[in-house]
Amino acid sequence: MNLEKYIANIPDFPEKGINFKDISPLLADGEALNYCVMKMVSFSKEADVILGPDARGFLFGTPVAAILSKPFVMVRKQKKLPGQVIQKEYLLEYGEKNVLEIQVNRIKMGQKVIIIDDVLATGGTTEAIIDLVESQGGKVIKVIFLLELLELEGAKKMDGIEVISLIKI
């Protein structure tokens, strides 16, 4: 399936000079969405836990976890999760700082974790998530993306972790 045809280019969004890759057309096509989720499932069978970041990582990670009967763990923006959390500050693609949180004890010592997200750009978000997982004793064994922006070289930050991208642009 040619997935690139389901990705819209939106110039100057969210700011001038950025060529935003909109995945909405893919989400709006049931056949393309099912294809992507099932491909991600095929790459995720060895995981103990599927983890996805707020918000579009939820769109792909949750169905993958459900199909595999694996737990799904959310990584969210600051002050969106109840209870005890740990935090990690990181840089966004556009130079702004952000903070991610994960609930304490959602990842258990030695668990194999696969991170699923929509887009790999600079890798800053994924790098922060890997730090959060490792701080809880988990081991990220793979990261899976719908779309990888090759020119930003985010995969280089994954430091030996397998990176799978269904679309590489």
PDB file of N, CA and C in Angstrom, residues 12 39-40 46 56 80 84 93 95 101 130 153 156 163:
ATOM      1  N   ASP A  12       3.836  26.141   6.052  1.00  0.00           N
ATOM      2  CA  ASP A  12       3.786  27.223   7.035  1.00  0.00           C
ATOM      3  C   ASP A  12       2.862  26.906   8.218  1.00  0.00           C
ATOM      4  N   LYS A  39       0.376  -3.587  10.526  1.00  0.00           N
ATOM      5  CA  LYS A  39       1.835  -3.617  10.326  1.00  0.00           C
ATOM      6  C   LYS A  39       2.537  -3.384  11.663  1.00  0.00           C
ATOM      7  N   MET A  40       2.059  -2.421  12.443  1.00  0.00           N
ATOM      8  CA  MET A  40       2.662  -2.140  13.750  1.00  0.00           C
ATOM      9  C   MET A  40       2.507  -3.343  14.683  1.00  0.00           C
ATOM     10  N   GLU A  46       6.904  -9.078  20.460  1.00  0.00           N
ATOM     11  CA  GLU A  46       7.805  -9.439  21.562  1.00  0.00           C
ATOM     12  C   GLU A  46       7.746  -8.472  22.749  1.00  0.00           C
ATOM     13  N   ARG A  56      -1.107  11.643  19.615  1.00  0.00           N
ATOM     14  CA  ARG A  56      -1.253  10.781  18.440  1.00  0.00           C
ATOM     15  C   ARG A  56      -0.607   9.418  18.618  1.00  0.00           C
ATOM     16  N   LYS A  80      -1.272  16.128  33.359  1.00  0.00           N
ATOM     17  CA  LYS A  80      -2.428  15.476  32.727  1.00  0.00           C
ATOM     18  C   LYS A  80      -2.693  14.091  33.310  1.00  0.00           C
ATOM     19  N   GLN A  84       1.140   9.676  41.430  1.00  0.00           N
ATOM     20  CA  GLN A  84       2.575   9.938  41.425  1.00  0.00           C
ATOM     21  C   GLN A  84       3.123   9.741  40.017  1.00  0.00           C
ATOM     22  N   GLU A  93      10.612  20.087  18.261  1.00  0.00           N
ATOM     23  CA  GLU A  93      11.245  20.362  16.970  1.00  0.00           C
ATOM     24  C   GLU A  93      11.432  21.850  16.709  1.00  0.00           C
ATOM     25  N   GLY A  95      12.082  24.273  18.831  1.00  0.00           N
ATOM     26  CA  GLY A  95      12.934  24.978  19.773  1.00  0.00           C
ATOM     27  C   GLY A  95      12.313  25.263  21.128  1.00  0.00           C
ATOM     28  N   GLU A 101       5.350  13.245  31.218  1.00  0.00           N
ATOM     29  CA  GLU A 101       5.200  12.517  32.478  1.00  0.00           C
ATOM     30  C   GLU A 101       4.687  11.105  32.208  1.00  0.00           C
ATOM     31  N   ILE A 130      12.331   7.358  26.295  1.00  0.00           N
ATOM     32  CA  ILE A 130      13.281   6.289  26.609  1.00  0.00           C
ATOM     33  C   ILE A 130      13.879   6.508  27.997  1.00  0.00           C
ATOM     34  N   GLU A 153      16.963  13.508  10.897  1.00  0.00           N
ATOM     35  CA  GLU A 153      17.874  12.516  11.475  1.00  0.00           C
ATOM     36  C   GLU A 153      17.574  12.129  12.918  1.00  0.00           C
ATOM     37  N   LYS A 156      19.000   8.859  14.682  1.00  0.00           N
ATOM     38  CA  LYS A 156      20.359   8.825  15.235  1.00  0.00           C
ATOM     39  C   LYS A 156      20.369   8.951  16.756  1.00  0.00           C
ATOM     40  N   VAL A 163      14.642   1.098  15.039  1.00  0.00           N
ATOM     41  CA  VAL A 163      13.651   2.092  14.611  1.00  0.00           C
ATOM     42  C   VAL A 163      12.949   1.554  13.366  1.00  0.00           C
TER      43      VAL A 163
END
